[in-house]
Short mmCIF file of C-alpha atoms in Angstrom, two decimals:
data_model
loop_
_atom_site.label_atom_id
_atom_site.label_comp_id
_atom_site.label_asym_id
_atom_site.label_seq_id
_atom_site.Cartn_x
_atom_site.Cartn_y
_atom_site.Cartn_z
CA UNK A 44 30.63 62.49 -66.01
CA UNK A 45 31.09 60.65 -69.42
CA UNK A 46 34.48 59.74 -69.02
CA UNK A 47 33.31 58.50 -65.48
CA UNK A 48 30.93 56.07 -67.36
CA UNK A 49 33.24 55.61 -70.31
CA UNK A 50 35.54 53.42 -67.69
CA UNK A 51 32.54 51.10 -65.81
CA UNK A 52 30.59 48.21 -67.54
CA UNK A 53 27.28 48.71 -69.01
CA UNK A 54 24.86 47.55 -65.52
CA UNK A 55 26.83 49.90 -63.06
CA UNK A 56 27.16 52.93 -65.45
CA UNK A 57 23.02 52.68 -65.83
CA UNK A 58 22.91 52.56 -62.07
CA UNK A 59 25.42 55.63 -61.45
CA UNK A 60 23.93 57.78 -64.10
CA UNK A 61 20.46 57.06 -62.38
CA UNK A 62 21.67 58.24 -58.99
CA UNK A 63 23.27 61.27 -60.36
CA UNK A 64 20.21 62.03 -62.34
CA UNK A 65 18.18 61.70 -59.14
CA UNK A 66 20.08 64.25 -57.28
CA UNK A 67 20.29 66.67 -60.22
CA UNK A 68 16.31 66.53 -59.99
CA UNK A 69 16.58 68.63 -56.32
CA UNK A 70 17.43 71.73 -55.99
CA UNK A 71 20.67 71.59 -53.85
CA UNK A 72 21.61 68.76 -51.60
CA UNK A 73 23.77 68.64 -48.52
CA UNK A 74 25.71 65.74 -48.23
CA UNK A 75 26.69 63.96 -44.91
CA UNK A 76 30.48 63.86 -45.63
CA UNK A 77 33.24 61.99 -43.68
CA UNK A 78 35.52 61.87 -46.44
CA UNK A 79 34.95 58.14 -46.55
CA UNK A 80 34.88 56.67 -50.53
CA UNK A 81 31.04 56.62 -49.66
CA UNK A 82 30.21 59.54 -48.98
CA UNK A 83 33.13 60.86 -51.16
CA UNK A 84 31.58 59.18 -54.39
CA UNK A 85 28.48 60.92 -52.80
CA UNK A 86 29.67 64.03 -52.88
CA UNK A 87 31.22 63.81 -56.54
CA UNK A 88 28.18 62.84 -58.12
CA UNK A 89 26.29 65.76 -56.50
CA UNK A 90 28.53 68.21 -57.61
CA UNK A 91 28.53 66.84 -61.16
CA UNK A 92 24.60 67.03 -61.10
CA UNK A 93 24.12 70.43 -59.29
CA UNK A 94 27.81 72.64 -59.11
CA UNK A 95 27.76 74.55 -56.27
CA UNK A 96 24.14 73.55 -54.81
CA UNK A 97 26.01 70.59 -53.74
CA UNK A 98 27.58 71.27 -50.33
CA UNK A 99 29.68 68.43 -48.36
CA UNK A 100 29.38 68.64 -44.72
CA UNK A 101 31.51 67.44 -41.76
CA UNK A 102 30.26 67.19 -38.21
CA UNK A 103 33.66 67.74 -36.22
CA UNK A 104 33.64 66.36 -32.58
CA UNK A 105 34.97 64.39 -29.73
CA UNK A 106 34.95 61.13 -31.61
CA UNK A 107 36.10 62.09 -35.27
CA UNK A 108 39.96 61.98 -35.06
CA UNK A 109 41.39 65.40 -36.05
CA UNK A 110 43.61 63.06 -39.26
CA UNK A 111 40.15 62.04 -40.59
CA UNK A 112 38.83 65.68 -40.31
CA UNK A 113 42.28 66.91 -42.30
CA UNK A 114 41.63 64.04 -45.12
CA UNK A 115 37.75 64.90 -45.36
CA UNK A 116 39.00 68.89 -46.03
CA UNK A 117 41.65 67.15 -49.06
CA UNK A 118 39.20 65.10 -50.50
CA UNK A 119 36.60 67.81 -51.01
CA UNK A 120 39.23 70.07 -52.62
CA UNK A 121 40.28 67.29 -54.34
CA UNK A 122 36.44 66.45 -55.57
CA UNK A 123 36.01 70.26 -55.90
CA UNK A 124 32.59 70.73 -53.94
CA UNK A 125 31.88 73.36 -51.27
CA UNK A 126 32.92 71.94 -47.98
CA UNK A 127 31.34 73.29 -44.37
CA UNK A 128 32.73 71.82 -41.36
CA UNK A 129 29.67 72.32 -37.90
CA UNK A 130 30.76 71.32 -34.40
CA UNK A 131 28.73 69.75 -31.94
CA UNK A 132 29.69 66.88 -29.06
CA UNK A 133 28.14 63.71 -28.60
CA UNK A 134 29.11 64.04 -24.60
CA UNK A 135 26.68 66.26 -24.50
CA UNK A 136 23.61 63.06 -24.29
CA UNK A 137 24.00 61.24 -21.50
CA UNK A 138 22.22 58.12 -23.58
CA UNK A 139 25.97 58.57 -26.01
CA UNK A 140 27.80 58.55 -22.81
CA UNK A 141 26.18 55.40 -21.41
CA UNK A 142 27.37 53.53 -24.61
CA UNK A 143 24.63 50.98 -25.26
CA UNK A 144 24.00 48.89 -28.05
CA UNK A 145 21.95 51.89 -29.55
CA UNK A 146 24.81 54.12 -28.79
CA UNK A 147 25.53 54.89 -33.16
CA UNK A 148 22.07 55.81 -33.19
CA UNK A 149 22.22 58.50 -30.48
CA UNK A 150 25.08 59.85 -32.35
CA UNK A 151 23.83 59.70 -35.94
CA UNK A 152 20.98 61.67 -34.78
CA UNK A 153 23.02 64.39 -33.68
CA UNK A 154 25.24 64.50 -36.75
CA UNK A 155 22.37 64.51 -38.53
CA UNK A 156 20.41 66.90 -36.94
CA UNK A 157 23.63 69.65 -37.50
CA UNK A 158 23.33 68.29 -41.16
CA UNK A 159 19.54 69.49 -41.01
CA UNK A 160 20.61 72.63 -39.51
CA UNK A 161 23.72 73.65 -42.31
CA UNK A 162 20.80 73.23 -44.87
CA UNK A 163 18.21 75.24 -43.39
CA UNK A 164 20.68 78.24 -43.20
CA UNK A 165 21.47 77.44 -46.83
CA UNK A 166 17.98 77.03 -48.16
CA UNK A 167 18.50 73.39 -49.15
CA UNK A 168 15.53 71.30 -48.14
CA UNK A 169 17.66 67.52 -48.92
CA UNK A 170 20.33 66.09 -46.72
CA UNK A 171 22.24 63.23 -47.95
CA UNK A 172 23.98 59.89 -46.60
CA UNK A 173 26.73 57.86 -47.82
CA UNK A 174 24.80 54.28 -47.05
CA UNK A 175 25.06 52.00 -49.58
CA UNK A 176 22.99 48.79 -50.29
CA UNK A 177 25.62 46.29 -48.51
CA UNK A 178 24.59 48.38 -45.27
CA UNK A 179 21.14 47.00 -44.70
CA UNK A 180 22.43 43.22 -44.48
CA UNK A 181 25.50 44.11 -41.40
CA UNK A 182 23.83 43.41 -39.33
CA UNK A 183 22.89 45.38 -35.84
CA UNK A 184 22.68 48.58 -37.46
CA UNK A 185 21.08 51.38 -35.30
CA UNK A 186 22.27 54.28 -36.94
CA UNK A 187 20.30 53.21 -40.08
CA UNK A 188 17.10 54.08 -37.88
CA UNK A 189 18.42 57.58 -37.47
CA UNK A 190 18.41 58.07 -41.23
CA UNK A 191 15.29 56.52 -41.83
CA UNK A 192 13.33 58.96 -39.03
CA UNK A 193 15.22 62.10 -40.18
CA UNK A 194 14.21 61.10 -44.14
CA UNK A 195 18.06 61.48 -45.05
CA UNK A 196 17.87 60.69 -48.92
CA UNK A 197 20.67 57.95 -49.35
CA UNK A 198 21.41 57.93 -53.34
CA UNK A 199 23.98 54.75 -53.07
CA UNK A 200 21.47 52.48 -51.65
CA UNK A 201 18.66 53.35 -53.55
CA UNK A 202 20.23 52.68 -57.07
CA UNK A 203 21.52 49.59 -55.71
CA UNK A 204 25.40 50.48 -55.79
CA UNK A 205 27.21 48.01 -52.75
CA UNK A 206 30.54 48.93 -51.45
CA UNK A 207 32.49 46.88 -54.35
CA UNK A 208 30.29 49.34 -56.98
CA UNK A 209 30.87 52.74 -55.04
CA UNK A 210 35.03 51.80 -54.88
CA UNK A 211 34.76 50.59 -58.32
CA UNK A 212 32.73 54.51 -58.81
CA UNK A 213 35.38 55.96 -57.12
CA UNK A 214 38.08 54.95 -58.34
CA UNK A 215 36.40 55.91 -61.87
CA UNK A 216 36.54 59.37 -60.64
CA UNK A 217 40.24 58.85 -60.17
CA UNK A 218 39.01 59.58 -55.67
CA UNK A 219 42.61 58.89 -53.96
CA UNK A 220 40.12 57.27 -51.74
CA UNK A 221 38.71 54.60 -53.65
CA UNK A 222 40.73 51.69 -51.57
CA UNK A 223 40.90 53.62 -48.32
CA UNK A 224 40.37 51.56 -45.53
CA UNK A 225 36.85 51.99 -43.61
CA UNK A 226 37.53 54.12 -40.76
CA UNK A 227 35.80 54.42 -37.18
CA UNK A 228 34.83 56.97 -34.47
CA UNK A 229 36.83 56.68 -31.69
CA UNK A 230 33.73 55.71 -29.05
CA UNK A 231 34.14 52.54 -31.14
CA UNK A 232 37.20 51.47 -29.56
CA UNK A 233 35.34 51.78 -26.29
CA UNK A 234 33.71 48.26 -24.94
CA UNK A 235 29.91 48.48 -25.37
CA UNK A 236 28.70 49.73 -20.97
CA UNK A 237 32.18 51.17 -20.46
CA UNK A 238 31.33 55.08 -20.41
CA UNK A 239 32.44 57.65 -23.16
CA UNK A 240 34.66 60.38 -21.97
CA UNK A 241 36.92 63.12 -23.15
CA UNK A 242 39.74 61.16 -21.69
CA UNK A 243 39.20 57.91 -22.91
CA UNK A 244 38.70 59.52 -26.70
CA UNK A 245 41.80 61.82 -26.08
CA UNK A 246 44.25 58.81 -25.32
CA UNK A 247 43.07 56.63 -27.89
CA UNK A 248 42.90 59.18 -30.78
CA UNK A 249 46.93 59.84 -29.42
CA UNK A 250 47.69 56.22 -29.75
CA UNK A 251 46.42 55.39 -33.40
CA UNK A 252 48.15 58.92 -34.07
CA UNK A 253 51.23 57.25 -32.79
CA UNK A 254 50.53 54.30 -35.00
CA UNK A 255 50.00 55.60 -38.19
CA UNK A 256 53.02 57.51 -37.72
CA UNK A 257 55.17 54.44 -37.43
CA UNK A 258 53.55 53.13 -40.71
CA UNK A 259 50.92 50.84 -39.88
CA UNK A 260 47.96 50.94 -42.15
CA UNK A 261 45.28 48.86 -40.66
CA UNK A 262 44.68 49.19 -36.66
CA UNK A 263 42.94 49.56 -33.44
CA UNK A 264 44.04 51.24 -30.10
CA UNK A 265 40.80 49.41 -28.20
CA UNK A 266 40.93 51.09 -24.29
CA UNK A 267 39.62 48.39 -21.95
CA UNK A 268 39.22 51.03 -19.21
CA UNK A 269 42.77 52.17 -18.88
CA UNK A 270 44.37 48.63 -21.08
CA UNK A 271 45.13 49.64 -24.56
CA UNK A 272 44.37 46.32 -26.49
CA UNK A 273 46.67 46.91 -29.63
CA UNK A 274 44.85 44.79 -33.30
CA UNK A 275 47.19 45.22 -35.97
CA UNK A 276 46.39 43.82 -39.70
CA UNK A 277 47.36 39.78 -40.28
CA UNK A 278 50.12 41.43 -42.81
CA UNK A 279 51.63 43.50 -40.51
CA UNK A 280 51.51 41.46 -37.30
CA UNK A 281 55.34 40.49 -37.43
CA UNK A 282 56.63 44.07 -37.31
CA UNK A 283 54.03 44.48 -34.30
CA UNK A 284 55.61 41.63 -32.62
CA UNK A 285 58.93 43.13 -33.10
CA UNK A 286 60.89 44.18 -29.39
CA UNK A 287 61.56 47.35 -30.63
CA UNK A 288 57.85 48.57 -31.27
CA UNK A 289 56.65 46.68 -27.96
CA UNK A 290 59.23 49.25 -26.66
CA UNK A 291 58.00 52.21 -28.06
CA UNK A 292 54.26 50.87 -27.71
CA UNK A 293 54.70 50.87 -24.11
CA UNK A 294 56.57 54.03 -23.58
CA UNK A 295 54.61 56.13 -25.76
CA UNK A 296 51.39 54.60 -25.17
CA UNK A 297 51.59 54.61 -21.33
CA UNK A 298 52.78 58.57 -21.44
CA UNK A 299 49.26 59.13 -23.14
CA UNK A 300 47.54 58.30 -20.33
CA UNK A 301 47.20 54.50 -20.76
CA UNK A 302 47.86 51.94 -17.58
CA UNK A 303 48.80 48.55 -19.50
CA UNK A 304 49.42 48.12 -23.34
CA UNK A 305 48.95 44.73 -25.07
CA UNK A 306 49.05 43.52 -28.51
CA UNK A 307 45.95 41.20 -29.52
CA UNK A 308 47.91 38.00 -31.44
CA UNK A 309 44.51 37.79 -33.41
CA UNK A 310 44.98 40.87 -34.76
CA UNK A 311 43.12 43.54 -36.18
CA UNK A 312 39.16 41.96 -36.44
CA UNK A 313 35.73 44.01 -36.91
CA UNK A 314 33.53 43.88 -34.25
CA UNK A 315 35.50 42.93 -31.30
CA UNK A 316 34.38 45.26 -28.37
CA UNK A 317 30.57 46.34 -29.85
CA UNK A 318 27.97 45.66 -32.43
CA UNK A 319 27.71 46.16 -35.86
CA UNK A 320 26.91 49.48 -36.42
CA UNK A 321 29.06 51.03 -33.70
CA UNK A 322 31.97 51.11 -35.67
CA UNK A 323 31.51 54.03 -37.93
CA UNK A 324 32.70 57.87 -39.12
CA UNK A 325 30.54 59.61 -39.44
CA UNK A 326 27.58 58.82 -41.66
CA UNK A 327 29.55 55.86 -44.01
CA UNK A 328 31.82 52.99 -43.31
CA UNK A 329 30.17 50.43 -41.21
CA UNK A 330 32.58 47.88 -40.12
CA UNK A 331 32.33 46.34 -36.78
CA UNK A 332 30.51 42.74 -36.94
CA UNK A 333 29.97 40.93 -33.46
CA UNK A 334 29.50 42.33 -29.87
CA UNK A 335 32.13 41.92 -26.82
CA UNK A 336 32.64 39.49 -25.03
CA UNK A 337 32.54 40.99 -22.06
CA UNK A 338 36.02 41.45 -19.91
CA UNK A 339 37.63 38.30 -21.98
CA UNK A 340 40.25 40.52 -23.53
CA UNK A 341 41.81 41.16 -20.41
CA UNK A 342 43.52 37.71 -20.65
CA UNK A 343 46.96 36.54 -21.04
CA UNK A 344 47.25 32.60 -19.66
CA UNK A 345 45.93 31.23 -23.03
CA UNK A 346 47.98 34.00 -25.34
CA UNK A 347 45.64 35.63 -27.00
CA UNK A 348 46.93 39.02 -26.08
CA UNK A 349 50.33 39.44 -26.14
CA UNK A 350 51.90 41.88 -23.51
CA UNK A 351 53.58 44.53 -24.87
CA UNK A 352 54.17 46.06 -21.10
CA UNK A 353 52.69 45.67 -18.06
CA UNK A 354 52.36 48.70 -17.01
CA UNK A 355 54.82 52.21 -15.97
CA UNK A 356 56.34 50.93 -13.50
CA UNK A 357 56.86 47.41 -14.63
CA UNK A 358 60.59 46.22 -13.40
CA UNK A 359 62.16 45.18 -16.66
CA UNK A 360 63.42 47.94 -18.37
CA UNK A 361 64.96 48.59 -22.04
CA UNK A 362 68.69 47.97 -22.46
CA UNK A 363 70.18 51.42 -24.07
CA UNK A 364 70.24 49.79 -27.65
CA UNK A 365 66.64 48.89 -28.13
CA UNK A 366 65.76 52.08 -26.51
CA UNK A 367 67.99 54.05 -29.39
CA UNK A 368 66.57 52.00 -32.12
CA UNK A 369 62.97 52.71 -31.39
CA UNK A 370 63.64 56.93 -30.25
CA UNK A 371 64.34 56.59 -34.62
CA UNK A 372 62.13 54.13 -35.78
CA UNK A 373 59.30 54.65 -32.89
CA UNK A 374 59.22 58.75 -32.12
CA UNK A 375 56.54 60.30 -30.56
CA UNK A 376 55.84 63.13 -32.31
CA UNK A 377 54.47 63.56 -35.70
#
């Protein structure tokens, strides 16, 4: 922990020795862990205060892509504190499935509750969060309800540490995800009153699979009931617009189950098909901004999506060197 404090400035090292002093005061603490740098930094600072009556906890289900689950299993080796993985499924409320603007709060609840439930069996009476004190201000933010009802003790936020402190923390503790990008559930890429299912999760978690195997770093696969809406970062638009990808995107996209691909030419943006808070894994992250605009997205006479096919059985195909150059560049398995 001194070498941790050795490296930040005088304000923020009061601040972080507080909140690990507060935790060390309880007896054992279960953490809320996504294996997001919030919950991550989180989780370090409880095991520095309390060894092995820290335990990190991940809620595996439907919405948390299997990648994210694999990186929150690394990072806890990698921070050295007893990891437990619980399974439940959000399908399982019908008020989830509707997917209303209180739709992170249903959830949060029920990750929650499973955090609530790994403690009892442990004897630990405190359950912890990875919010931090930039989360009250973003916003619609129903999942922040959830942790207020269910008195989740949320150490970031009440030593004032904001998300520049708890990367600046992070990184400290040498975290290889202090500048990871926020990550989401998948239900976020679902339009706010377009229903939740199995299916819809399935073929978006296999598209941003797809993606992140070709490279990209920061993206969406948003499903517009059946039209993958593809948001790509502003810095890595121009390979996106490239005729080999739009190839591949449409091949490999429409054989996991989607209709119509497109690429969005405003690229990747917070908050584009639901509210603030509904853009989240797991109990850290927040990152969605605005609500949906309804059906809007579904429009191409203005250009602001791009098509990147029309559909399966659209008439122009790929002549046989395009379709070589993306089988390398492009493939479709991992």
């Amino acid at each position: 922990m001194d070498e941790v404090l050795a490296v930040l400035d005088d304000d923020l090292g009061e601040r972080v020795a507080a909140a690990r002093a507060a935790l060390a005061d309880r007896d054992g603490v279960v953490v809320a862990f996504s294996g997001g740098v919030d919950s991550s930094v989180v989780a370090a600072l409880a095991h520095d205060a309390l060894g092995e009556d820290a335990v990190a906890c991940t809620a595996k289900s439907e919405t948390l892509p299997a990648a994210e689950l694999d990186d929150a299993r690394r990072v806890a080796d990698e921070i050295g504190v007893r990891h437990e993985t619980v399974s439940f499924s959000e399908l399982d409320d019908p008020a989830f499935v509707a997917n209303d603007d209180d739709r992170c709060y249903h959830c949060r609840t029920m990750r929650l509750g499973k955090m609530y439930e790994t403690a009892k069996e442990l004897g630990i009476e405190t359950v912890c969060d990875g919010t931090n004190a930039s989360d009250p201000g973003e916003g619609h933010r129903p999942g922040l309800r959830a942790v207020e009802e269910l008195s989740v003790y949320s150490p970031l936020l009440d030593h004032g540490l904001d998300k520049d402190d708890v990367r600046a923390v992070a990184d400290a503790y040498g975290l290889s995800v202090a500048d990871k990008p926020s990550m989401a559930c998948l239900s976020s890429r679902i339009p706010t009153g377009l229903e939740v299912t199995e299916t819809r999760l399935s073929r978006i978690e296999e598209a941003e699979r797809l993606l992140r195997t070709w490279g990209f770093e920061q993206f969406r696969v948003r499903d517009h009931d059946g039209l993958a809406r593809i948001e790509v970062g502003p810095d890595e638009l121009d390979r996106a617009l490239d005729t080999d990808f739009a190839a591949a995107a449409r091949d490999h996209l429409t054989d996991a189950g989607f209709d119509h691909v497109t690429l969005d030419l405003g690229g990747y943006r917070t908050g584009s098909v639901s509210p603030a808070d509904e853009e989240r894994v797991d109990e850290d992250e927040a990152e969605e901004a605005a609500p949906d605009e309804g059906d809007t997205d579904r429009r191409d006479a203005d250009g602001a999506v791009a098509s990147a096919s029309g559909s399966a059985t659209d008439d122009g195909g790929d002549e046989p060197l395009v379709a070589d150059v993306f089988a390398r560049e492009y493939p479709g398995g991992e």
